[in-house]
Short mmCIF file of C-alpha atoms and ligand atoms in Angstrom, two decimals:
data_model
loop_
_atom_site.label_atom_id
_atom_site.label_comp_id
_atom_site.label_asym_id
_atom_site.label_seq_id
_atom_site.Cartn_x
_atom_site.Cartn_y
_atom_site.Cartn_z
CA MET A 1 67.05 -51.66 -279.28
CA MET A 2 69.97 -51.51 -276.91
CA LEU A 3 70.35 -47.77 -277.40
CA LEU A 4 66.70 -47.06 -276.78
CA PHE A 5 66.79 -49.33 -273.79
CA SER A 6 69.86 -47.83 -272.21
CA VAL A 7 68.63 -44.29 -272.67
CA GLY A 8 65.06 -45.09 -271.74
CA CYS A 9 65.99 -46.94 -268.62
CA GLY A 10 68.36 -44.20 -267.66
CA LEU A 11 70.97 -46.67 -266.53
CA THR A 12 73.55 -44.91 -268.66
CA THR A 13 73.00 -41.83 -266.52
CA GLU A 14 73.55 -43.72 -263.30
CA ALA A 15 77.22 -44.44 -263.27
CA ALA A 16 76.82 -46.53 -260.16
CA ALA A 17 74.29 -48.95 -261.67
CA PRO A 18 75.70 -52.41 -261.02
CA ASN A 19 76.36 -54.60 -264.06
CA ASP A 20 73.94 -57.29 -263.02
CA ALA A 21 71.16 -54.68 -262.80
CA ILE A 22 71.94 -53.58 -266.35
CA THR A 23 71.92 -57.18 -267.57
CA ARG A 24 68.66 -57.91 -265.78
CA ALA A 25 66.99 -54.79 -267.17
CA SER A 26 68.31 -55.55 -270.63
CA ASN A 27 66.87 -59.07 -270.49
CA ALA A 28 63.57 -57.62 -269.31
CA ALA A 29 63.45 -55.29 -272.33
CA VAL A 30 64.01 -58.18 -274.74
CA ARG A 31 61.34 -60.27 -273.02
CA ALA A 32 58.88 -57.37 -272.94
CA ALA A 33 59.41 -56.62 -276.63
CA GLY A 34 58.56 -60.21 -277.58
CA ASP A 35 55.38 -60.37 -275.49
CA PRO A 36 52.23 -60.46 -277.67
CA THR A 37 50.09 -59.19 -274.78
CA ARG A 38 51.98 -55.94 -274.43
CA PRO A 39 50.07 -52.83 -275.59
CA VAL A 40 51.43 -51.16 -278.72
CA TYR A 41 49.73 -47.75 -278.74
CA HIS A 42 49.42 -47.05 -275.02
CA PHE A 43 52.19 -45.24 -273.17
CA ARG A 44 54.61 -47.49 -271.29
CA PRO A 45 58.32 -47.58 -270.31
CA PRO A 46 60.91 -49.50 -272.37
CA ALA A 47 60.71 -52.34 -269.81
CA ASN A 48 60.01 -53.20 -266.19
CA TRP A 49 57.46 -51.95 -263.71
CA MET A 50 55.55 -48.67 -263.87
CA ASN A 51 52.70 -47.29 -261.80
CA ASP A 52 51.37 -43.75 -261.35
CA PRO A 53 51.72 -41.04 -263.98
CA ASN A 54 53.67 -38.22 -262.28
CA GLY A 55 53.91 -34.51 -262.95
CA PRO A 56 52.55 -34.28 -266.50
CA ILE A 57 53.35 -30.81 -267.83
CA PHE A 58 53.40 -28.99 -271.15
CA HIS A 59 56.64 -27.06 -271.55
CA ARG A 60 58.38 -25.50 -274.53
CA GLY A 61 56.39 -27.35 -277.16
CA TYR A 62 56.47 -30.78 -275.50
CA TYR A 63 54.09 -32.74 -273.34
CA HIS A 64 56.23 -34.31 -270.63
CA MET A 65 55.21 -37.46 -268.81
CA PHE A 66 56.98 -38.71 -265.73
CA TYR A 67 55.94 -41.92 -264.02
CA GLN A 68 56.68 -44.22 -261.10
CA LEU A 69 59.28 -46.68 -262.38
CA ASN A 70 61.22 -49.60 -260.95
CA PRO A 71 64.23 -49.69 -263.29
CA TYR A 72 65.41 -52.96 -261.77
CA GLY A 73 62.44 -55.26 -262.08
CA ASP A 74 58.90 -55.93 -263.24
CA ASN A 75 57.42 -55.68 -259.75
CA TRP A 76 56.85 -52.65 -257.52
CA GLY A 77 59.97 -51.34 -255.71
CA ASN A 78 62.95 -48.93 -255.95
CA MET A 79 60.70 -46.10 -257.02
CA HIS A 80 62.24 -43.68 -259.54
CA TRP A 81 60.69 -41.15 -261.92
CA GLY A 82 60.81 -42.37 -265.51
CA HIS A 83 60.46 -39.68 -268.16
CA ALA A 84 59.26 -39.28 -271.74
CA ARG A 85 58.05 -36.43 -273.93
CA SER A 86 55.75 -35.98 -276.87
CA ARG A 87 54.95 -33.25 -279.37
CA ASP A 88 51.46 -34.53 -280.10
CA LEU A 89 50.27 -36.75 -277.20
CA VAL A 90 50.51 -39.72 -279.56
CA ARG A 91 54.14 -40.66 -280.10
CA TRP A 92 56.56 -40.51 -277.17
CA GLU A 93 60.30 -40.25 -276.89
CA HIS A 94 61.83 -41.98 -273.89
CA LEU A 95 64.30 -39.85 -271.93
CA PRO A 96 66.76 -40.63 -269.14
CA ILE A 97 65.30 -41.31 -265.73
CA ALA A 98 64.53 -37.94 -264.16
CA LEU A 99 64.83 -38.82 -260.48
CA GLY A 100 66.07 -41.65 -258.32
CA PRO A 101 66.43 -42.02 -254.56
CA SER A 102 69.41 -40.17 -253.04
CA LYS A 103 70.64 -43.10 -251.00
CA GLU A 104 73.39 -41.01 -249.42
CA ALA A 105 70.69 -38.74 -248.01
CA GLY A 106 68.76 -41.67 -246.60
CA GLU A 107 66.16 -41.71 -249.34
CA ASP A 108 64.64 -45.08 -250.31
CA HIS A 109 61.96 -44.12 -252.80
CA VAL A 110 60.97 -41.21 -254.96
CA PHE A 111 57.18 -41.40 -254.76
CA SER A 112 54.53 -39.58 -256.78
CA GLY A 113 54.19 -35.83 -257.21
CA CYS A 114 53.89 -33.01 -259.68
CA ALA A 115 55.90 -30.69 -261.93
CA ALA A 116 55.47 -26.93 -262.20
CA ILE A 117 57.31 -23.79 -263.19
CA ASN A 118 57.92 -21.78 -260.05
CA GLY A 119 57.55 -18.01 -259.73
CA LYS A 120 61.21 -17.56 -260.71
CA GLY A 121 60.65 -19.41 -263.96
CA GLN A 122 62.47 -22.52 -262.76
CA PRO A 123 61.17 -25.99 -263.70
CA MET A 124 60.47 -27.81 -260.48
CA ILE A 125 59.34 -31.24 -259.39
CA ILE A 126 57.78 -31.66 -255.98
CA TYR A 127 57.43 -35.26 -254.87
CA THR A 128 57.14 -37.45 -251.80
CA SER A 129 60.46 -38.64 -250.44
CA ILE A 130 60.41 -41.88 -248.49
CA GLY A 131 63.28 -42.24 -246.05
CA ARG A 132 65.13 -45.38 -245.29
CA GLY A 133 63.48 -47.81 -242.91
CA LYS A 134 60.91 -45.44 -241.48
CA GLY A 135 57.78 -46.70 -243.22
CA ALA A 136 55.83 -44.64 -245.75
CA ASP A 137 52.71 -44.74 -243.58
CA VAL A 138 54.23 -42.96 -240.60
CA TYR A 139 56.95 -40.79 -242.07
CA ALA A 140 57.33 -38.92 -245.33
CA GLU A 141 58.62 -35.57 -246.51
CA GLN A 142 57.91 -33.56 -249.63
CA TRP A 143 61.08 -32.84 -251.57
CA ALA A 144 61.82 -30.79 -254.65
CA ALA A 145 64.17 -30.99 -257.61
CA LEU A 146 65.14 -28.31 -260.10
CA GLY A 147 65.27 -29.03 -263.83
CA ASP A 148 67.11 -27.54 -266.78
CA ASP A 149 65.12 -25.60 -269.38
CA ASP A 150 64.27 -28.74 -271.34
CA LEU A 151 63.29 -30.67 -268.20
CA ILE A 152 65.86 -33.37 -269.00
CA SER A 153 68.26 -33.25 -266.07
CA TRP A 154 67.16 -32.72 -262.50
CA GLN A 155 69.00 -31.89 -259.29
CA LYS A 156 67.62 -32.35 -255.81
CA HIS A 157 66.88 -28.97 -254.30
CA PRO A 158 69.31 -27.70 -251.61
CA ALA A 159 66.28 -26.53 -249.60
CA ASN A 160 64.96 -30.08 -249.07
CA PRO A 161 62.71 -31.01 -247.42
CA VAL A 162 60.48 -28.27 -248.80
CA LEU A 163 57.62 -29.52 -246.65
CA SER A 164 58.19 -31.48 -243.46
CA GLU A 165 55.95 -32.92 -240.76
CA LYS A 166 56.63 -29.88 -238.59
CA LEU A 167 54.25 -27.86 -240.77
CA HIS A 168 51.28 -29.70 -239.29
CA GLY A 169 52.05 -28.71 -235.69
CA HIS A 170 50.20 -31.10 -233.41
CA VAL A 171 48.31 -32.79 -236.28
CA LYS A 172 49.84 -36.12 -237.29
CA VAL A 173 49.26 -36.94 -240.96
CA TYR A 174 49.77 -40.59 -241.92
CA ASP A 175 50.52 -41.71 -245.48
CA TRP A 176 51.30 -38.09 -246.23
CA ARG A 177 52.06 -38.00 -249.94
CA ASP A 178 51.52 -37.16 -253.59
CA PRO A 179 51.76 -33.34 -253.79
CA PHE A 180 49.78 -31.64 -256.55
CA VAL A 181 50.40 -27.93 -257.16
CA PHE A 182 47.69 -25.74 -258.65
CA GLU A 183 47.03 -22.10 -259.27
CA VAL A 184 43.96 -20.06 -258.58
CA GLY A 185 43.24 -17.16 -260.86
CA THR A 186 42.60 -16.85 -264.51
CA ASP A 187 45.79 -15.44 -265.94
CA ARG A 188 48.40 -18.16 -265.67
CA ARG A 189 51.05 -15.94 -267.25
CA ALA A 190 50.64 -13.41 -264.48
CA VAL A 191 51.28 -16.13 -261.93
CA ARG A 192 54.18 -17.56 -263.87
CA GLY A 193 55.86 -14.23 -264.28
CA ALA A 194 55.37 -13.19 -260.70
CA SER A 195 58.52 -12.38 -258.85
CA GLY A 196 56.82 -13.12 -255.60
CA GLY A 197 54.00 -10.81 -254.68
CA HIS A 198 50.71 -12.21 -255.82
CA ALA A 199 48.85 -15.41 -256.58
CA LEU A 200 51.24 -17.84 -254.92
CA PRO A 201 50.32 -21.39 -255.84
CA PHE A 202 48.47 -23.87 -253.67
CA MET A 203 49.16 -27.55 -253.16
CA VAL A 204 47.11 -30.53 -252.09
CA CYS A 205 48.50 -33.74 -250.54
CA GLY A 206 46.75 -36.95 -249.58
CA GLY A 207 46.81 -38.92 -246.33
CA ASN A 208 44.77 -39.77 -243.26
CA LEU A 209 44.64 -38.60 -239.66
CA ASN A 210 44.10 -41.85 -237.75
CA HIS A 211 46.67 -44.30 -239.10
CA GLY A 212 44.26 -45.78 -241.61
CA LYS A 213 41.45 -46.72 -239.25
CA GLY A 214 38.82 -45.31 -241.57
CA GLY A 215 36.69 -42.16 -241.53
CA GLN A 216 39.59 -39.72 -241.55
CA ALA A 217 40.97 -39.98 -245.03
CA VAL A 218 41.88 -36.43 -246.01
CA VAL A 219 43.20 -34.05 -248.62
CA ASN A 220 45.27 -31.30 -247.02
CA LEU A 221 45.76 -27.82 -248.43
CA TYR A 222 48.99 -25.78 -248.47
CA GLN A 223 50.12 -22.53 -250.03
CA ALA A 224 53.58 -21.43 -251.13
CA GLU A 225 55.11 -18.60 -249.17
CA ASN A 226 57.76 -17.66 -251.71
CA ALA A 227 58.11 -17.53 -255.48
CA GLU A 228 60.76 -20.30 -255.38
CA MET A 229 58.11 -22.65 -253.94
CA THR A 230 60.51 -23.83 -251.26
CA GLN A 231 58.52 -22.54 -248.29
CA TRP A 232 54.97 -23.61 -247.65
CA LYS A 233 52.30 -23.13 -245.05
CA PHE A 234 49.63 -25.60 -244.00
CA LEU A 235 46.14 -24.19 -244.47
CA GLY A 236 44.18 -27.13 -243.07
CA VAL A 237 42.09 -30.02 -244.26
CA LEU A 238 40.43 -29.26 -247.60
CA PHE A 239 38.43 -32.47 -247.81
CA THR A 240 37.56 -35.43 -245.59
CA HIS A 241 36.15 -38.46 -247.35
CA PRO A 242 32.47 -38.85 -246.46
CA ASP A 243 32.63 -42.68 -246.41
CA ALA A 244 33.83 -44.17 -243.11
CA ALA A 245 35.14 -47.21 -244.99
CA VAL A 246 37.76 -45.14 -246.79
CA LYS A 247 41.03 -45.37 -244.89
CA ASN A 248 43.34 -43.16 -246.91
CA ILE A 249 43.53 -40.88 -249.94
CA GLU A 250 46.32 -41.04 -252.53
CA CYS A 251 47.16 -38.85 -255.51
CA PRO A 252 44.70 -35.97 -255.14
CA ASN A 253 44.29 -33.76 -258.23
CA PHE A 254 42.42 -30.47 -257.76
CA PHE A 255 41.62 -28.20 -260.70
CA LYS A 256 39.09 -25.87 -262.21
CA LEU A 257 36.87 -27.29 -264.93
CA GLY A 258 34.36 -24.94 -266.53
CA ASP A 259 33.06 -22.87 -263.64
CA LYS A 260 33.46 -25.66 -261.08
CA TRP A 261 36.32 -27.26 -259.17
CA VAL A 262 37.03 -30.96 -259.43
CA LEU A 263 38.81 -33.11 -256.86
CA VAL A 264 39.98 -36.49 -258.15
CA ILE A 265 41.21 -38.96 -255.54
CA SER A 266 42.61 -42.48 -255.40
CA PRO A 267 41.22 -44.03 -252.19
CA HIS A 268 42.65 -47.58 -252.53
CA ARG A 269 39.52 -48.46 -254.49
CA LYS A 270 37.98 -47.05 -257.67
CA VAL A 271 39.12 -43.53 -258.45
CA GLU A 272 36.51 -40.97 -257.50
CA TYR A 273 35.70 -37.40 -258.45
CA PHE A 274 33.96 -34.71 -256.46
CA VAL A 275 32.68 -31.64 -258.30
CA GLY A 276 31.90 -28.48 -256.38
CA SER A 277 32.93 -24.95 -255.59
CA PHE A 278 36.16 -23.69 -254.10
CA ASP A 279 36.49 -20.56 -252.04
CA ALA A 280 40.25 -19.97 -252.18
CA ALA A 281 40.16 -17.16 -249.63
CA LYS A 282 38.37 -19.33 -247.07
CA HIS A 283 40.26 -22.47 -248.12
CA GLN A 284 36.96 -24.22 -248.53
CA PHE A 285 35.88 -26.81 -251.05
CA THR A 286 32.16 -27.63 -251.12
CA PRO A 287 31.50 -30.80 -253.10
CA GLU A 288 28.12 -31.02 -254.81
CA GLN A 289 28.35 -34.11 -256.98
CA ARG A 290 30.43 -37.25 -256.90
CA GLY A 291 31.09 -40.29 -259.04
CA VAL A 292 33.65 -42.76 -260.33
CA MET A 293 36.21 -41.86 -262.98
CA ASP A 294 36.62 -45.35 -264.43
CA TYR A 295 35.14 -48.66 -263.36
CA GLY A 296 38.05 -50.86 -264.41
CA HIS A 297 41.77 -51.42 -263.87
CA TYR A 298 42.49 -47.75 -263.38
CA TYR A 299 44.26 -45.88 -260.59
CA ALA A 300 46.24 -42.79 -259.53
CA PRO A 301 45.42 -40.53 -262.50
CA ASN A 302 47.25 -37.27 -263.02
CA CYS A 303 46.60 -34.35 -265.34
CA LEU A 304 47.83 -31.18 -266.97
CA GLU A 305 46.37 -28.12 -268.61
CA ASP A 306 47.70 -27.59 -272.11
CA PRO A 307 48.21 -24.25 -273.87
CA SER A 308 44.76 -24.40 -275.44
CA GLY A 309 43.26 -24.78 -271.96
CA ARG A 310 42.40 -28.47 -272.29
CA ARG A 311 42.49 -30.49 -269.07
CA ILE A 312 44.12 -33.79 -270.06
CA MET A 313 44.28 -36.78 -267.74
CA TRP A 314 46.02 -40.16 -267.77
CA GLY A 315 45.45 -43.05 -265.39
CA TRP A 316 47.67 -45.99 -264.52
CA VAL A 317 46.39 -49.23 -266.06
CA ASN A 318 47.15 -52.03 -263.58
CA GLY A 319 46.27 -55.68 -263.14
CA PHE A 320 48.63 -57.27 -265.67
CA LYS A 321 50.06 -60.74 -265.14
CA ALA A 322 53.39 -60.75 -263.31
CA GLY A 323 56.74 -61.96 -264.58
CA ARG A 324 56.78 -60.74 -268.18
CA GLY A 325 59.64 -58.23 -268.06
CA TRP A 326 57.15 -55.34 -267.99
CA ASN A 327 54.08 -54.39 -265.99
CA GLY A 328 51.82 -51.37 -266.31
CA CYS A 329 50.91 -48.73 -268.86
CA LEU A 330 48.90 -45.52 -268.98
CA THR A 331 45.41 -45.01 -270.33
CA LEU A 332 45.07 -42.96 -273.46
CA PRO A 333 45.18 -39.24 -272.72
CA ARG A 334 41.63 -38.10 -272.01
CA VAL A 335 40.19 -34.60 -272.32
CA LEU A 336 37.98 -33.72 -269.38
CA THR A 337 35.03 -31.39 -269.72
CA LEU A 338 31.98 -30.74 -267.62
CA GLY A 339 28.60 -31.86 -268.98
CA ALA A 340 25.42 -29.82 -268.70
CA ASP A 341 24.47 -32.10 -265.80
CA GLY A 342 27.59 -31.02 -263.92
CA GLU A 343 29.26 -34.42 -264.29
CA PRO A 344 32.72 -34.77 -265.86
CA ARG A 345 32.96 -36.12 -269.41
CA GLN A 346 36.03 -37.94 -270.72
CA GLU A 347 37.02 -38.41 -274.35
CA PRO A 348 40.36 -39.56 -275.75
CA VAL A 349 42.25 -36.66 -277.32
CA PRO A 350 41.41 -36.22 -281.04
CA GLU A 351 45.14 -36.40 -281.86
CA LEU A 352 44.86 -40.20 -281.52
CA LYS A 353 43.04 -40.32 -284.87
CA LYS A 354 46.53 -40.13 -286.39
CA LEU A 355 47.01 -43.75 -285.40
CA ARG A 356 44.10 -44.97 -287.49
CA GLY A 357 45.17 -47.31 -290.27
CA GLU A 358 43.05 -49.49 -292.52
CA ALA A 359 39.36 -48.64 -292.07
CA PHE A 360 36.25 -50.79 -291.92
CA SER A 361 32.69 -49.54 -291.99
CA ARG A 362 29.19 -51.04 -291.78
CA ALA A 363 25.73 -49.64 -291.19
CA GLY A 364 22.25 -50.90 -290.35
CA ILE A 365 22.96 -54.32 -288.91
CA TYR A 366 19.84 -55.90 -287.44
CA LEU A 367 20.53 -58.46 -284.72
CA SER A 368 17.94 -60.77 -283.25
CA ASP A 369 19.10 -63.30 -280.66
CA MET A 370 22.34 -63.80 -282.48
CA THR A 371 25.99 -62.91 -282.87
CA ASN A 372 27.11 -61.45 -286.16
CA VAL A 373 30.81 -62.08 -286.68
CA LEU A 374 32.40 -59.39 -288.84
CA SER A 375 34.54 -61.57 -291.04
CA GLU A 376 36.52 -58.71 -292.61
CA LEU A 377 37.34 -57.08 -289.29
CA LYS A 378 39.90 -58.88 -287.20
CA GLY A 379 42.63 -57.70 -284.90
CA ASP A 380 44.08 -57.09 -281.49
CA ALA A 381 44.95 -53.40 -282.00
CA LEU A 382 41.73 -51.69 -283.08
CA GLU A 383 39.62 -48.63 -282.53
CA ILE A 384 35.88 -49.19 -282.93
CA GLU A 385 33.09 -46.62 -282.93
CA ALA A 386 29.71 -48.29 -282.72
CA GLU A 387 26.26 -46.80 -282.40
CA LEU A 388 23.70 -49.26 -281.10
CA GLU A 389 19.96 -49.02 -280.67
CA PRO A 390 19.26 -51.53 -277.88
CA GLY A 391 15.64 -52.16 -279.05
CA SER A 392 13.98 -55.06 -277.26
CA ALA A 393 17.22 -56.94 -276.53
CA ARG A 394 17.81 -57.89 -272.91
CA VAL A 395 21.50 -57.38 -273.56
CA CYS A 396 23.48 -56.32 -276.60
CA GLY A 397 27.01 -55.29 -277.47
CA LEU A 398 30.33 -56.34 -278.92
CA ARG A 399 32.52 -59.40 -278.74
CA LEU A 400 36.25 -58.87 -279.12
CA ARG A 401 39.22 -61.22 -279.27
CA GLN A 402 36.79 -63.93 -280.30
CA SER A 403 38.22 -67.38 -280.99
CA GLU A 404 37.64 -69.13 -284.35
CA ASN A 405 35.06 -71.45 -282.85
CA GLY A 406 33.30 -68.56 -281.13
CA GLN A 407 33.67 -70.06 -277.67
CA GLN A 408 36.07 -67.50 -276.23
CA ALA A 409 35.60 -63.73 -276.35
CA VAL A 410 35.77 -60.60 -274.26
CA THR A 411 32.33 -58.97 -274.26
CA ILE A 412 31.17 -55.39 -273.92
CA ALA A 413 27.53 -55.80 -272.91
CA TYR A 414 24.77 -53.27 -272.21
CA ASP A 415 21.65 -54.48 -270.42
CA GLY A 416 19.74 -51.24 -269.88
CA SER A 417 21.25 -50.46 -266.49
CA GLN A 418 24.89 -51.37 -266.69
CA LEU A 419 27.82 -51.72 -269.00
CA ASP A 420 29.85 -54.86 -268.46
CA VAL A 421 33.31 -54.76 -269.98
CA GLY A 422 34.86 -58.19 -269.67
CA GLY A 423 33.56 -58.49 -266.11
CA ALA A 424 34.10 -54.88 -264.94
CA LYS A 425 30.69 -53.37 -264.37
CA ALA A 426 29.77 -49.71 -264.69
CA PRO A 427 26.30 -48.50 -263.78
CA PHE A 428 25.08 -46.93 -267.02
CA LYS A 429 21.68 -46.02 -268.40
CA LEU A 430 20.80 -44.18 -271.58
CA ALA A 431 19.20 -40.85 -270.72
CA GLU A 432 15.70 -39.93 -271.95
CA ASN A 433 17.08 -37.90 -274.80
CA GLU A 434 19.73 -40.46 -275.78
CA ARG A 435 18.36 -42.96 -278.26
CA THR A 436 21.56 -44.86 -278.87
CA LEU A 437 24.52 -46.30 -277.09
CA LYS A 438 27.61 -44.68 -278.55
CA LEU A 439 30.62 -46.80 -277.81
CA ARG A 440 34.21 -45.87 -278.44
CA VAL A 441 36.38 -48.89 -277.96
CA PHE A 442 40.15 -49.05 -277.92
CA LEU A 443 41.55 -52.55 -278.02
CA ASP A 444 45.30 -52.75 -277.59
CA LYS A 445 46.41 -56.36 -277.11
CA SER A 446 45.62 -56.99 -273.41
CA VAL A 447 44.18 -53.51 -272.73
CA LEU A 448 40.60 -52.53 -273.48
CA GLU A 449 39.35 -48.99 -272.98
CA VAL A 450 35.66 -48.35 -273.43
CA TYR A 451 33.88 -44.99 -273.46
CA ALA A 452 30.08 -44.99 -273.42
CA ASN A 453 28.38 -41.78 -274.57
CA GLY A 454 31.32 -39.87 -273.10
CA ARG A 455 29.86 -40.54 -269.67
CA ALA A 456 31.10 -43.94 -268.49
CA CYS A 457 34.65 -45.20 -268.83
CA VAL A 458 35.89 -48.69 -268.23
CA THR A 459 39.53 -49.73 -268.66
CA ARG A 460 40.10 -53.43 -268.49
CA VAL A 461 43.10 -55.71 -268.63
CA ILE A 462 41.96 -58.76 -270.59
CA SER A 463 43.44 -62.11 -271.45
CA ALA A 464 42.91 -63.81 -274.78
CA GLY A 465 44.55 -66.43 -276.95
CA GLU A 466 47.14 -64.96 -279.29
CA LYS A 467 45.15 -66.09 -282.32
CA ASP A 468 41.77 -64.92 -281.02
CA LEU A 469 41.24 -61.89 -283.20
CA GLY A 470 37.56 -62.01 -284.16
CA VAL A 471 35.06 -59.18 -283.68
CA GLY A 472 31.34 -59.78 -283.36
CA LEU A 473 28.11 -57.92 -282.58
CA PHE A 474 25.39 -59.52 -280.54
CA ALA A 475 21.89 -59.17 -279.17
CA ASN A 476 20.36 -61.63 -276.72
CA GLY A 477 16.77 -61.89 -275.48
CA GLY A 478 15.32 -59.75 -278.27
CA SER A 479 16.57 -57.57 -281.08
CA ALA A 480 18.90 -54.58 -281.43
CA THR A 481 20.20 -52.55 -284.34
CA VAL A 482 23.74 -51.42 -284.95
CA ARG A 483 23.18 -48.13 -286.73
CA SER A 484 26.80 -47.73 -287.65
CA LEU A 485 30.13 -49.29 -286.99
CA ASN A 486 33.42 -47.72 -287.96
CA ALA A 487 36.66 -49.40 -287.12
CA TRP A 488 40.33 -48.90 -287.77
CA ARG A 489 43.41 -50.96 -287.38
CA MET A 490 45.60 -48.97 -285.02
CA ASN A 491 49.27 -48.36 -285.73
CA ALA A 492 51.87 -48.91 -283.06
CA ILE A 493 53.56 -45.91 -281.46
CA TRP A 494 56.69 -47.69 -280.31
C1 LIG B 501 49.59 -44.75 -255.72
C2 LIG B 501 50.84 -44.72 -254.86
C3 LIG B 501 51.13 -43.33 -254.35
C4 LIG B 501 52.61 -43.37 -254.12
C5 LIG B 501 53.09 -44.25 -255.23
C6 LIG B 501 54.26 -45.12 -254.89
O1 LIG B 501 49.57 -45.84 -256.59
O2 LIG B 501 50.71 -45.62 -253.77
O3 LIG B 501 50.39 -42.94 -253.23
O4 LIG B 501 53.20 -42.11 -254.15
O5 LIG B 501 51.99 -45.06 -255.60
O6 LIG B 501 54.71 -45.84 -256.00
#
């Protein structure tokens, strides 16, 4: 435990870490480990606070995940980049903290960003550096760090800042942060191997142009001017949020999916996507469709493209109770595709099937104004696949974490126009050609992730009594049929 903790929290790598910080973090790890509400198969740090996933990248046979971490407490602050890697997207190995603020250089926080291999073949992180006492809303710079071949140890780049305010000329960008580098062109290897000449990568950053007054929340576009990715030019505003109520945009992700381009943004409310076309030569993105990525406790997602070309995305699951020695985890990794209707689809990566333990299966359960408690299926770490025919029921669905007396439960309820997951509501309607509601449910202690027909996602932080482990099916105001239900006890990854 101590070894994992000291490596995972990176404090062993920070010679200057004061003893009381080590003791506090160590206590937090012990408290976190004993907490029955803590997820067991979702990604999270060994202890303390985490928020955004940062710079996910596949490199030399490993998926790497970095993330916003406060190594000193279970609340937001002292932002560092935590680090872990995985061979299979299922089990993760914690690694030393990748980046912390360079206090001697006036840096207070290492905010969100991305990782990439530059045109010289060097692993590189580009992130937002927040300087001491200036305020993240009015002043930020984009800094870089260079990594070793295994992405384990990182050094701040001598060329920092690699992007400064000066780039914008007379345009003042507030809350300027969260760089995301992307490439245009089909042959990634050609870009990677380039010694300079062609296909220099682009970058997007979030912010706003009117100090958060609304109506000018933007995503700005940049392009590298050298293979080292240390010099950049500002190409202009790629996207202005169409809603006047939106004050700022955080964590933009911009990538090609199928034959379209997708912009995913975190606008201090539910995470949104815009699907459209991108004319790289004209620096123009034309959105055609928009929607919400996840209707629950989900924010600041980040993604990578893996060697098989899959676009895989993780979001930050937030909304946990404070003061438990830990706070925050990531959603399961989700594969994004584009449906025939042009809307993104999200499914958890198939690799997660490895975690399935003891199985439970039922078929043809007819429900009429009742709840059917599945006496053999109990648990707080489960995957459930259920196919429901809503029939005449006004509302039907599942009850999880049900108490013995049936009075307490977290419900997943479909009423013909929306999916309500423990109080988080997603507009959702079965299409003409969809007869059944196909739910994929991942219950992991206090985290519930629900996928409906691949189209709607809701991630919810729930609270339940430690002994409330029942699972039930229900139909109210009429009848419904559960065509099939397959469930598995899920094994822990930690
Ligand atoms: C999003 C965010 C980012 C920022 C980071 C700081 O949750 O506010 O914009 O870089 O978190 O932790």
